[in-house]
PDB file of C-alpha atoms in Angstrom:
ATOM      1  CA  UNK A  63     -49.841   1.390 -79.046  1.00 44.00           C
ATOM      2  CA  UNK A  64     -47.584   4.241 -78.196  1.00 47.00           C
ATOM      3  CA  UNK A  65     -48.978   4.518 -74.682  1.00 48.00           C
ATOM      4  CA  UNK A  66     -48.349   0.824 -74.138  1.00 48.00           C
ATOM      5  CA  UNK A  67     -44.729   1.101 -75.256  1.00 46.00           C
ATOM      6  CA  UNK A  68     -44.144   4.124 -73.014  1.00 49.00           C
ATOM      7  CA  UNK A  69     -45.609   2.351 -70.034  1.00 48.00           C
ATOM      8  CA  UNK A  70     -43.449  -0.675 -70.649  1.00 46.00           C
ATOM      9  CA  UNK A  71     -40.402   1.535 -71.032  1.00 46.00           C
ATOM     10  CA  UNK A  72     -41.201   3.286 -67.769  1.00 49.00           C
ATOM     11  CA  UNK A  73     -41.660  -0.012 -66.017  1.00 49.00           C
ATOM     12  CA  UNK A  74     -38.331  -1.319 -67.212  1.00 51.00           C
ATOM     13  CA  UNK A  75     -36.429   1.911 -66.665  1.00 50.00           C
ATOM     14  CA  UNK A  76     -33.718   1.967 -64.017  1.00 52.00           C
ATOM     15  CA  UNK A  77     -34.221   4.280 -61.025  1.00 52.00           C
ATOM     16  CA  UNK A  78     -32.638   7.691 -61.234  1.00 53.00           C
ATOM     17  CA  UNK A  79     -29.149   7.666 -59.696  1.00 53.00           C
ATOM     18  CA  UNK A  80     -29.786  11.073 -58.205  1.00 59.00           C
ATOM     19  CA  UNK A  81     -32.820   9.932 -56.214  1.00 58.00           C
ATOM     20  CA  UNK A  82     -32.064   9.361 -52.486  1.00 60.00           C
ATOM     21  CA  UNK A  83     -31.770   5.801 -51.336  1.00 65.00           C
ATOM     22  CA  UNK A  84     -32.580   4.625 -47.869  1.00 65.00           C
ATOM     23  CA  UNK A  85     -29.606   2.904 -46.314  1.00 57.00           C
ATOM     24  CA  UNK A  86     -29.854   0.770 -43.204  1.00 62.00           C
ATOM     25  CA  UNK A  87     -28.725   2.635 -40.092  1.00 54.00           C
ATOM     26  CA  UNK A  88     -25.725   0.813 -38.607  1.00 61.00           C
ATOM     27  CA  UNK A  89     -26.300  -0.381 -35.100  1.00 65.00           C
ATOM     28  CA  UNK A  90     -23.898   0.936 -32.480  1.00 62.00           C
ATOM     29  CA  UNK A  91     -22.734  -2.213 -30.736  1.00 62.00           C
ATOM     30  CA  UNK A  92     -20.952  -0.215 -28.030  1.00 68.00           C
ATOM     31  CA  UNK A  93     -23.986   1.874 -27.074  1.00 70.00           C
ATOM     32  CA  UNK A  94     -25.164  -0.415 -24.223  1.00 74.00           C
ATOM     33  CA  UNK A  95     -21.637  -0.653 -22.853  1.00 77.00           C
ATOM     34  CA  UNK A  96     -21.225   3.116 -23.065  1.00 77.00           C
ATOM     35  CA  UNK A  97     -24.522   3.694 -21.254  1.00 80.00           C
ATOM     36  CA  UNK A  98     -23.493   1.248 -18.537  1.00 84.00           C
ATOM     37  CA  UNK A  99     -20.132   3.014 -18.122  1.00 85.00           C
ATOM     38  CA  UNK A 100     -21.842   6.399 -17.769  1.00 89.00           C
ATOM     39  CA  UNK A 101     -24.284   4.999 -15.210  1.00 90.00           C
ATOM     40  CA  UNK A 102     -21.518   3.420 -13.143  1.00 89.00           C
ATOM     41  CA  UNK A 103     -19.449   6.608 -13.351  1.00 90.00           C
ATOM     42  CA  UNK A 104     -22.323   8.784 -12.156  1.00 93.00           C
ATOM     43  CA  UNK A 105     -23.080   6.407  -9.276  1.00 93.00           C
ATOM     44  CA  UNK A 106     -19.430   6.432  -8.208  1.00 95.00           C
ATOM     45  CA  UNK A 107     -19.339  10.238  -8.382  1.00 94.00           C
ATOM     46  CA  UNK A 108     -22.482  10.510  -6.263  1.00 94.00           C
ATOM     47  CA  UNK A 109     -21.069   8.052  -3.724  1.00 94.00           C
ATOM     48  CA  UNK A 110     -17.797   9.988  -3.480  1.00 94.00           C
ATOM     49  CA  UNK A 111     -19.663  13.241  -2.898  1.00 93.00           C
ATOM     50  CA  UNK A 112     -21.802  11.599  -0.219  1.00 93.00           C
ATOM     51  CA  UNK A 113     -18.661  10.390   1.573  1.00 93.00           C
ATOM     52  CA  UNK A 114     -17.092  13.838   1.213  1.00 92.00           C
ATOM     53  CA  UNK A 115     -20.162  15.566   2.674  1.00 87.00           C
ATOM     54  CA  UNK A 116     -20.158  13.209   5.644  1.00 87.00           C
ATOM     55  CA  UNK A 117     -16.402  13.458   6.219  1.00 89.00           C
ATOM     56  CA  UNK A 118     -16.348  17.265   6.151  1.00 86.00           C
ATOM     57  CA  UNK A 119     -19.496  17.747   8.264  1.00 83.00           C
ATOM     58  CA  UNK A 120     -21.090  19.731   5.450  1.00 83.00           C
ATOM     59  CA  UNK A 121     -24.214  21.088   7.107  1.00 79.00           C
ATOM     60  CA  UNK A 122     -26.051  24.113   5.724  1.00 79.00           C
ATOM     61  CA  UNK A 123     -28.097  24.357   8.924  1.00 78.00           C
ATOM     62  CA  UNK A 124     -24.887  25.118  10.832  1.00 78.00           C
ATOM     63  CA  UNK A 125     -24.250  28.019   8.476  1.00 75.00           C
ATOM     64  CA  UNK A 126     -27.764  29.345   8.995  1.00 78.00           C
ATOM     65  CA  UNK A 127     -27.534  29.024  12.770  1.00 76.00           C
ATOM     66  CA  UNK A 128     -24.202  30.875  12.764  1.00 72.00           C
ATOM     67  CA  UNK A 129     -25.465  33.729  10.625  1.00 75.00           C
ATOM     68  CA  UNK A 130     -25.901  35.942  13.692  1.00 75.00           C
ATOM     69  CA  UNK A 131     -22.249  35.544  14.602  1.00 74.00           C
ATOM     70  CA  UNK A 132     -21.170  36.431  11.078  1.00 75.00           C
ATOM     71  CA  UNK A 133     -23.483  39.417  11.066  1.00 78.00           C
ATOM     72  CA  UNK A 134     -21.998  40.670  14.340  1.00 78.00           C
ATOM     73  CA  UNK A 135     -18.492  40.166  12.954  1.00 74.00           C
ATOM     74  CA  UNK A 136     -19.293  42.189   9.829  1.00 80.00           C
ATOM     75  CA  UNK A 137     -21.083  44.878  11.817  1.00 79.00           C
ATOM     76  CA  UNK A 138     -18.004  45.417  13.977  1.00 76.00           C
ATOM     77  CA  UNK A 139     -15.898  45.856  10.834  1.00 77.00           C
ATOM     78  CA  UNK A 140     -17.935  48.833   9.602  1.00 83.00           C
ATOM     79  CA  UNK A 141     -17.009  51.561   9.093  1.00 83.00           C
ATOM     80  CA  UNK A 142     -13.413  50.805   8.054  1.00 83.00           C
ATOM     81  CA  UNK A 143     -10.617  52.523   9.924  1.00 80.00           C
ATOM     82  CA  UNK A 144      -9.280  55.214   7.576  1.00 83.00           C
ATOM     83  CA  UNK A 145      -6.906  56.847  10.002  1.00 85.00           C
ATOM     84  CA  UNK A 146      -3.575  58.026   8.510  1.00 86.00           C
ATOM     85  CA  UNK A 147      -1.566  55.511  10.535  1.00 88.00           C
ATOM     86  CA  UNK A 148      -3.652  52.542   9.367  1.00 86.00           C
ATOM     87  CA  UNK A 149      -3.609  53.740   5.751  1.00 89.00           C
ATOM     88  CA  UNK A 150       0.154  54.228   5.850  1.00 89.00           C
ATOM     89  CA  UNK A 151       0.743  50.746   7.269  1.00 88.00           C
ATOM     90  CA  UNK A 152      -1.695  49.286   4.748  1.00 89.00           C
ATOM     91  CA  UNK A 153      -0.015  50.927   1.769  1.00 90.00           C
ATOM     92  CA  UNK A 154       3.386  49.657   2.890  1.00 90.00           C
ATOM     93  CA  UNK A 155       1.931  46.175   3.386  1.00 88.00           C
ATOM     94  CA  UNK A 156       0.256  46.173  -0.036  1.00 89.00           C
ATOM     95  CA  UNK A 157       3.456  47.258  -1.764  1.00 91.00           C
ATOM     96  CA  UNK A 158       5.434  44.639   0.135  1.00 90.00           C
ATOM     97  CA  UNK A 159       2.920  41.990  -0.938  1.00 90.00           C
ATOM     98  CA  UNK A 160       3.277  43.137  -4.539  1.00 90.00           C
ATOM     99  CA  UNK A 161       7.083  42.984  -4.382  1.00 92.00           C
ATOM    100  CA  UNK A 162       6.991  39.495  -2.877  1.00 90.00           C
ATOM    101  CA  UNK A 163       4.728  38.281  -5.678  1.00 90.00           C
ATOM    102  CA  UNK A 164       6.852  39.997  -8.331  1.00 92.00           C
ATOM    103  CA  UNK A 165      10.184  38.606  -7.123  1.00 92.00           C
ATOM    104  CA  UNK A 166       8.702  35.189  -6.479  1.00 90.00           C
ATOM    105  CA  UNK A 167       7.632  35.118 -10.121  1.00 91.00           C
ATOM    106  CA  UNK A 168      10.560  36.695 -11.969  1.00 92.00           C
ATOM    107  CA  UNK A 169      13.437  35.157 -10.001  1.00 93.00           C
ATOM    108  CA  UNK A 170      11.997  31.690 -10.632  1.00 92.00           C
ATOM    109  CA  UNK A 171      12.009  32.215 -14.424  1.00 92.00           C
ATOM    110  CA  UNK A 172      15.551  30.915 -15.169  1.00 92.00           C
ATOM    111  CA  UNK A 173      15.085  27.845 -12.941  1.00 93.00           C
ATOM    112  CA  UNK A 174      11.652  27.097 -14.397  1.00 92.00           C
ATOM    113  CA  UNK A 175      12.894  27.571 -17.973  1.00 91.00           C
ATOM    114  CA  UNK A 176      15.877  25.260 -17.453  1.00 91.00           C
ATOM    115  CA  UNK A 177      13.749  22.545 -15.872  1.00 92.00           C
ATOM    116  CA  UNK A 178      11.101  23.014 -18.571  1.00 90.00           C
ATOM    117  CA  UNK A 179      13.641  22.404 -21.331  1.00 88.00           C
ATOM    118  CA  UNK A 180      14.958  19.300 -19.584  1.00 90.00           C
ATOM    119  CA  UNK A 181      11.446  18.209 -18.616  1.00 87.00           C
ATOM    120  CA  UNK A 182       9.929  18.293 -22.112  1.00 85.00           C
ATOM    121  CA  UNK A 183      10.132  15.137 -24.208  1.00 84.00           C
ATOM    122  CA  UNK A 184      10.919  17.126 -27.347  1.00 82.00           C
ATOM    123  CA  UNK A 185      13.874  19.027 -25.861  1.00 80.00           C
ATOM    124  CA  UNK A 186      15.312  16.732 -23.152  1.00 81.00           C
ATOM    125  CA  UNK A 187      18.763  15.314 -24.035  1.00 82.00           C
ATOM    126  CA  UNK A 188      17.838  11.813 -22.883  1.00 85.00           C
ATOM    127  CA  UNK A 189      15.300   9.880 -20.852  1.00 87.00           C
ATOM    128  CA  UNK A 190      17.326  10.045 -17.623  1.00 90.00           C
ATOM    129  CA  UNK A 191      17.548  13.852 -17.664  1.00 89.00           C
ATOM    130  CA  UNK A 192      13.844  14.012 -18.499  1.00 89.00           C
ATOM    131  CA  UNK A 193      12.877  11.862 -15.506  1.00 92.00           C
ATOM    132  CA  UNK A 194      15.139  13.802 -13.110  1.00 92.00           C
ATOM    133  CA  UNK A 195      13.750  17.150 -14.266  1.00 91.00           C
ATOM    134  CA  UNK A 196      10.188  15.873 -13.967  1.00 92.00           C
ATOM    135  CA  UNK A 197      10.874  14.606 -10.450  1.00 93.00           C
ATOM    136  CA  UNK A 198      12.244  17.989  -9.359  1.00 93.00           C
ATOM    137  CA  UNK A 199       9.269  19.794 -10.867  1.00 92.00           C
ATOM    138  CA  UNK A 200       6.862  17.397  -9.170  1.00 92.00           C
ATOM    139  CA  UNK A 201       8.523  17.965  -5.782  1.00 93.00           C
ATOM    140  CA  UNK A 202       8.434  21.763  -5.996  1.00 93.00           C
ATOM    141  CA  UNK A 203       4.858  21.629  -7.239  1.00 90.00           C
ATOM    142  CA  UNK A 204       3.650  19.139  -4.640  1.00 91.00           C
ATOM    143  CA  UNK A 205       4.904  21.068  -1.605  1.00 90.00           C
ATOM    144  CA  UNK A 206       2.539  24.010  -0.968  1.00 89.00           C
ATOM    145  CA  UNK A 207       4.056  27.478  -0.899  1.00 88.00           C
ATOM    146  CA  UNK A 208       2.853  27.991   2.670  1.00 89.00           C
ATOM    147  CA  UNK A 209       4.897  24.962   3.779  1.00 90.00           C
ATOM    148  CA  UNK A 210       7.956  26.386   2.048  1.00 90.00           C
ATOM    149  CA  UNK A 211       7.258  29.672   3.846  1.00 89.00           C
ATOM    150  CA  UNK A 212       7.188  27.936   7.243  1.00 88.00           C
ATOM    151  CA  UNK A 213      10.494  26.241   6.426  1.00 89.00           C
ATOM    152  CA  UNK A 214      12.196  29.441   5.297  1.00 89.00           C
ATOM    153  CA  UNK A 215      10.824  31.426   8.246  1.00 87.00           C
ATOM    154  CA  UNK A 216      12.772  29.101  10.536  1.00 87.00           C
ATOM    155  CA  UNK A 217      15.878  29.663   8.402  1.00 86.00           C
ATOM    156  CA  UNK A 218      15.859  33.405   7.664  1.00 84.00           C
ATOM    157  CA  UNK A 219      13.359  34.620  10.255  1.00 82.00           C
ATOM    158  CA  UNK A 220      10.063  36.473   9.922  1.00 81.00           C
ATOM    159  CA  UNK A 221       9.700  38.840   7.002  1.00 84.00           C
ATOM    160  CA  UNK A 222       9.073  39.054   3.262  1.00 87.00           C
ATOM    161  CA  UNK A 223      12.356  37.343   2.319  1.00 90.00           C
ATOM    162  CA  UNK A 224      10.950  34.016   3.484  1.00 89.00           C
ATOM    163  CA  UNK A 225       7.876  34.617   1.354  1.00 89.00           C
ATOM    164  CA  UNK A 226       9.975  35.363  -1.731  1.00 91.00           C
ATOM    165  CA  UNK A 227      11.974  32.160  -1.285  1.00 92.00           C
ATOM    166  CA  UNK A 228       8.796  30.144  -0.791  1.00 92.00           C
ATOM    167  CA  UNK A 229       7.224  31.494  -3.967  1.00 92.00           C
ATOM    168  CA  UNK A 230      10.404  30.927  -5.957  1.00 93.00           C
ATOM    169  CA  UNK A 231      10.433  27.248  -5.038  1.00 93.00           C
ATOM    170  CA  UNK A 232       6.744  26.575  -5.596  1.00 93.00           C
ATOM    171  CA  UNK A 233       6.463  28.717  -8.722  1.00 93.00           C
ATOM    172  CA  UNK A 234       9.462  26.977 -10.268  1.00 93.00           C
ATOM    173  CA  UNK A 235       7.619  23.672 -10.075  1.00 92.00           C
ATOM    174  CA  UNK A 236       4.289  24.950 -11.366  1.00 92.00           C
ATOM    175  CA  UNK A 237       5.605  27.206 -14.107  1.00 92.00           C
ATOM    176  CA  UNK A 238       8.231  24.678 -15.202  1.00 91.00           C
ATOM    177  CA  UNK A 239       5.542  22.050 -15.740  1.00 91.00           C
ATOM    178  CA  UNK A 240       3.303  24.442 -17.674  1.00 90.00           C
ATOM    179  CA  UNK A 241       6.187  25.582 -19.859  1.00 90.00           C
ATOM    180  CA  UNK A 242       7.398  22.040 -20.543  1.00 89.00           C
ATOM    181  CA  UNK A 243       3.919  21.033 -21.715  1.00 88.00           C
ATOM    182  CA  UNK A 244       3.805  24.090 -23.967  1.00 87.00           C
ATOM    183  CA  UNK A 245       7.155  23.106 -25.495  1.00 85.00           C
ATOM    184  CA  UNK A 246       5.943  19.578 -26.164  1.00 82.00           C
ATOM    185  CA  UNK A 247       2.989  20.927 -28.165  1.00 82.00           C
ATOM    186  CA  UNK A 248       5.059  23.199 -30.404  1.00 77.00           C
ATOM    187  CA  UNK A 249       5.169  22.627 -34.166  1.00 72.00           C
ATOM    188  CA  UNK A 250       8.206  20.374 -34.793  1.00 72.00           C
ATOM    189  CA  UNK A 251       8.830  21.831 -38.269  1.00 71.00           C
ATOM    190  CA  UNK A 252      11.304  24.609 -37.335  1.00 69.00           C
ATOM    191  CA  UNK A 253      13.138  22.303 -34.932  1.00 69.00           C
ATOM    192  CA  UNK A 254      13.550  19.613 -37.572  1.00 68.00           C
ATOM    193  CA  UNK A 255      14.710  22.170 -40.121  1.00 74.00           C
ATOM    194  CA  UNK A 256      17.460  23.484 -37.840  1.00 70.00           C
ATOM    195  CA  UNK A 257      18.458  19.963 -36.843  1.00 68.00           C
ATOM    196  CA  UNK A 258      18.759  18.977 -40.496  1.00 72.00           C
ATOM    197  CA  UNK A 259      20.904  22.057 -41.113  1.00 70.00           C
ATOM    198  CA  UNK A 260      23.392  20.862 -38.496  1.00 68.00           C
ATOM    199  CA  UNK A 261      22.329  22.881 -35.427  1.00 69.00           C
ATOM    200  CA  UNK A 262      22.991  21.330 -32.032  1.00 68.00           C
ATOM    201  CA  UNK A 263      20.320  20.825 -29.383  1.00 71.00           C
ATOM    202  CA  UNK A 264      21.013  24.137 -27.640  1.00 75.00           C
ATOM    203  CA  UNK A 265      20.772  26.065 -30.908  1.00 73.00           C
ATOM    204  CA  UNK A 266      17.515  24.324 -31.804  1.00 75.00           C
ATOM    205  CA  UNK A 267      15.959  25.183 -28.439  1.00 75.00           C
ATOM    206  CA  UNK A 268      17.218  28.784 -28.455  1.00 72.00           C
ATOM    207  CA  UNK A 269      16.348  29.596 -32.071  1.00 72.00           C
ATOM    208  CA  UNK A 270      13.299  27.438 -32.793  1.00 73.00           C
ATOM    209  CA  UNK A 271      11.526  26.086 -29.726  1.00 78.00           C
ATOM    210  CA  UNK A 272      11.543  29.107 -27.415  1.00 78.00           C
ATOM    211  CA  UNK A 273      10.787  31.774 -30.075  1.00 80.00           C
ATOM    212  CA  UNK A 274       7.886  29.694 -31.358  1.00 81.00           C
ATOM    213  CA  UNK A 275       6.300  29.214 -27.966  1.00 81.00           C
ATOM    214  CA  UNK A 276       7.318  32.570 -26.445  1.00 82.00           C
ATOM    215  CA  UNK A 277       3.825  34.178 -26.533  1.00 82.00           C
ATOM    216  CA  UNK A 278       2.381  31.191 -24.702  1.00 85.00           C
ATOM    217  CA  UNK A 279       5.196  31.237 -22.144  1.00 86.00           C
ATOM    218  CA  UNK A 280       4.606  34.928 -21.530  1.00 86.00           C
ATOM    219  CA  UNK A 281       0.884  34.407 -21.022  1.00 86.00           C
ATOM    220  CA  UNK A 282       1.544  31.649 -18.487  1.00 86.00           C
ATOM    221  CA  UNK A 283       4.084  33.865 -16.713  1.00 89.00           C
ATOM    222  CA  UNK A 284       1.545  36.674 -16.328  1.00 88.00           C
ATOM    223  CA  UNK A 285      -1.000  34.186 -15.034  1.00 87.00           C
ATOM    224  CA  UNK A 286       1.448  32.922 -12.426  1.00 89.00           C
ATOM    225  CA  UNK A 287       2.272  36.492 -11.379  1.00 89.00           C
ATOM    226  CA  UNK A 288      -1.420  37.075 -10.747  1.00 87.00           C
ATOM    227  CA  UNK A 289      -1.612  33.901  -8.658  1.00 88.00           C
ATOM    228  CA  UNK A 290       1.590  34.667  -6.753  1.00 89.00           C
ATOM    229  CA  UNK A 291       0.356  38.092  -5.675  1.00 88.00           C
ATOM    230  CA  UNK A 292      -2.639  36.369  -4.088  1.00 86.00           C
ATOM    231  CA  UNK A 293      -0.406  33.683  -2.586  1.00 86.00           C
ATOM    232  CA  UNK A 294       1.891  36.285  -1.034  1.00 86.00           C
ATOM    233  CA  UNK A 295      -1.132  37.578   0.867  1.00 84.00           C
ATOM    234  CA  UNK A 296      -1.671  34.146   2.428  1.00 84.00           C
ATOM    235  CA  UNK A 297       2.023  33.749   3.185  1.00 85.00           C
ATOM    236  CA  UNK A 298       1.847  36.887   5.294  1.00 81.00           C
ATOM    237  CA  UNK A 299      -0.473  35.028   7.667  1.00 79.00           C
ATOM    238  CA  UNK A 300       2.418  32.738   8.674  1.00 80.00           C
ATOM    239  CA  UNK A 301       4.896  35.565   9.180  1.00 77.00           C
ATOM    240  CA  UNK A 302       6.210  36.037   5.647  1.00 78.00           C
ATOM    241  CA  UNK A 303       5.493  39.773   5.612  1.00 77.00           C
ATOM    242  CA  UNK A 304       3.139  41.802   3.479  1.00 82.00           C
ATOM    243  CA  UNK A 305      -0.372  42.941   4.194  1.00 87.00           C
ATOM    244  CA  UNK A 306      -1.368  39.407   5.196  1.00 85.00           C
ATOM    245  CA  UNK A 307       0.637  39.913   8.375  1.00 85.00           C
ATOM    246  CA  UNK A 308      -1.348  43.093   9.130  1.00 88.00           C
ATOM    247  CA  UNK A 309      -4.652  41.306   8.494  1.00 87.00           C
ATOM    248  CA  UNK A 310      -3.667  38.501  10.832  1.00 85.00           C
ATOM    249  CA  UNK A 311      -2.605  40.982  13.504  1.00 86.00           C
ATOM    250  CA  UNK A 312      -5.844  42.982  13.263  1.00 88.00           C
ATOM    251  CA  UNK A 313      -7.946  39.824  13.578  1.00 85.00           C
ATOM    252  CA  UNK A 314      -6.044  38.605  16.635  1.00 85.00           C
ATOM    253  CA  UNK A 315      -6.439  41.976  18.341  1.00 85.00           C
ATOM    254  CA  UNK A 316     -10.147  42.196  17.416  1.00 84.00           C
ATOM    255  CA  UNK A 317      -9.594  45.383  15.389  1.00 86.00           C
ATOM    256  CA  UNK A 318     -11.999  44.379  12.643  1.00 85.00           C
ATOM    257  CA  UNK A 319     -12.333  47.910  11.273  1.00 86.00           C
ATOM    258  CA  UNK A 320      -8.604  47.857  10.469  1.00 89.00           C
ATOM    259  CA  UNK A 321      -9.010  44.395   8.947  1.00 88.00           C
ATOM    260  CA  UNK A 322     -11.696  45.734   6.611  1.00 89.00           C
ATOM    261  CA  UNK A 323      -9.419  48.577   5.548  1.00 91.00           C
ATOM    262  CA  UNK A 324      -6.646  46.138   4.688  1.00 91.00           C
ATOM    263  CA  UNK A 325      -9.071  43.904   2.788  1.00 90.00           C
ATOM    264  CA  UNK A 326     -10.238  46.862   0.699  1.00 91.00           C
ATOM    265  CA  UNK A 327      -6.600  47.614  -0.121  1.00 91.00           C
ATOM    266  CA  UNK A 328      -6.080  43.984  -1.138  1.00 89.00           C
ATOM    267  CA  UNK A 329      -9.095  44.212  -3.437  1.00 90.00           C
ATOM    268  CA  UNK A 330      -7.682  47.324  -5.092  1.00 91.00           C
ATOM    269  CA  UNK A 331      -4.308  45.601  -5.521  1.00 89.00           C
ATOM    270  CA  UNK A 332      -5.856  42.529  -7.152  1.00 88.00           C
ATOM    271  CA  UNK A 333      -7.921  44.659  -9.543  1.00 89.00           C
ATOM    272  CA  UNK A 334      -4.862  46.693 -10.558  1.00 89.00           C
ATOM    273  CA  UNK A 335      -2.809  43.538 -11.144  1.00 87.00           C
ATOM    274  CA  UNK A 336      -5.594  41.999 -13.229  1.00 86.00           C
ATOM    275  CA  UNK A 337      -5.916  45.126 -15.376  1.00 87.00           C
ATOM    276  CA  UNK A 338      -2.157  45.376 -15.853  1.00 86.00           C
ATOM    277  CA  UNK A 339      -1.892  41.700 -16.846  1.00 83.00           C
ATOM    278  CA  UNK A 340      -4.758  42.053 -19.321  1.00 82.00           C
ATOM    279  CA  UNK A 341      -3.148  45.165 -20.827  1.00 84.00           C
ATOM    280  CA  UNK A 342       0.203  43.385 -21.267  1.00 82.00           C
ATOM    281  CA  UNK A 343      -1.456  40.322 -22.840  1.00 78.00           C
ATOM    282  CA  UNK A 344      -3.281  42.556 -25.301  1.00 79.00           C
ATOM    283  CA  UNK A 345      -0.046  44.278 -26.270  1.00 78.00           C
ATOM    284  CA  UNK A 346       1.705  40.958 -26.831  1.00 70.00           C
ATOM    285  CA  UNK A 347      -0.969  39.567 -29.149  1.00 66.00           C
TER     286      UNK A 347
END
């Protein structure tokens, strides 16, 4: 009798609430559409690359067939010319390249900072000023630094001054855009607190926005300095001074051993700049 009652009780007992229940898996209605979008996107990407390969005459067989010419070019560059005259000219060119990159970065800071403040939605006084600042930044960023260098060479003549001016213009556009985006992502809390306390827009920017985002601005500045040192090398090829001018001259006169010496100096310069930038970033963290 007892066994019968227990069995009946077990049969009528409710399932344990802690036992797992199988729930129906919801069907993703957008899965087919998403798969179709991915397929179409991949096909478009493949088609664009095919067109690009055909338009640029991308042929690996041409590279293989020209390997002998490259080998002869490299063979003529070894050993590098380490004569005192070449080393002296190279050191002067490297230092000049460094100074062009340094001035092109630092002198553009006030212009980039001003345009960044006016070009950020969170700090611009109004929509008109925001659009004007964005247009100026877009123009300076869109024109390559080498084009600016060609323009300034016609104005001030050959030499590093044209390279400095070119980097100032281009770096103002690039760095201003990066800084404005950093300012737009800043925590609005300190800005709202100062605004509530009666601070004007200038006081809010100077005492809340810039101090909050200063480490990020500094990191972007060091990055742009690294890039500008490399850019100043290219600007030398169009007459803007620096070691790029010496490299161009050695190539035109078929003095490839001197070219290799200058390239080794450029490599040393880039490594030193990278190490210095990394050291400064570490100190600022």
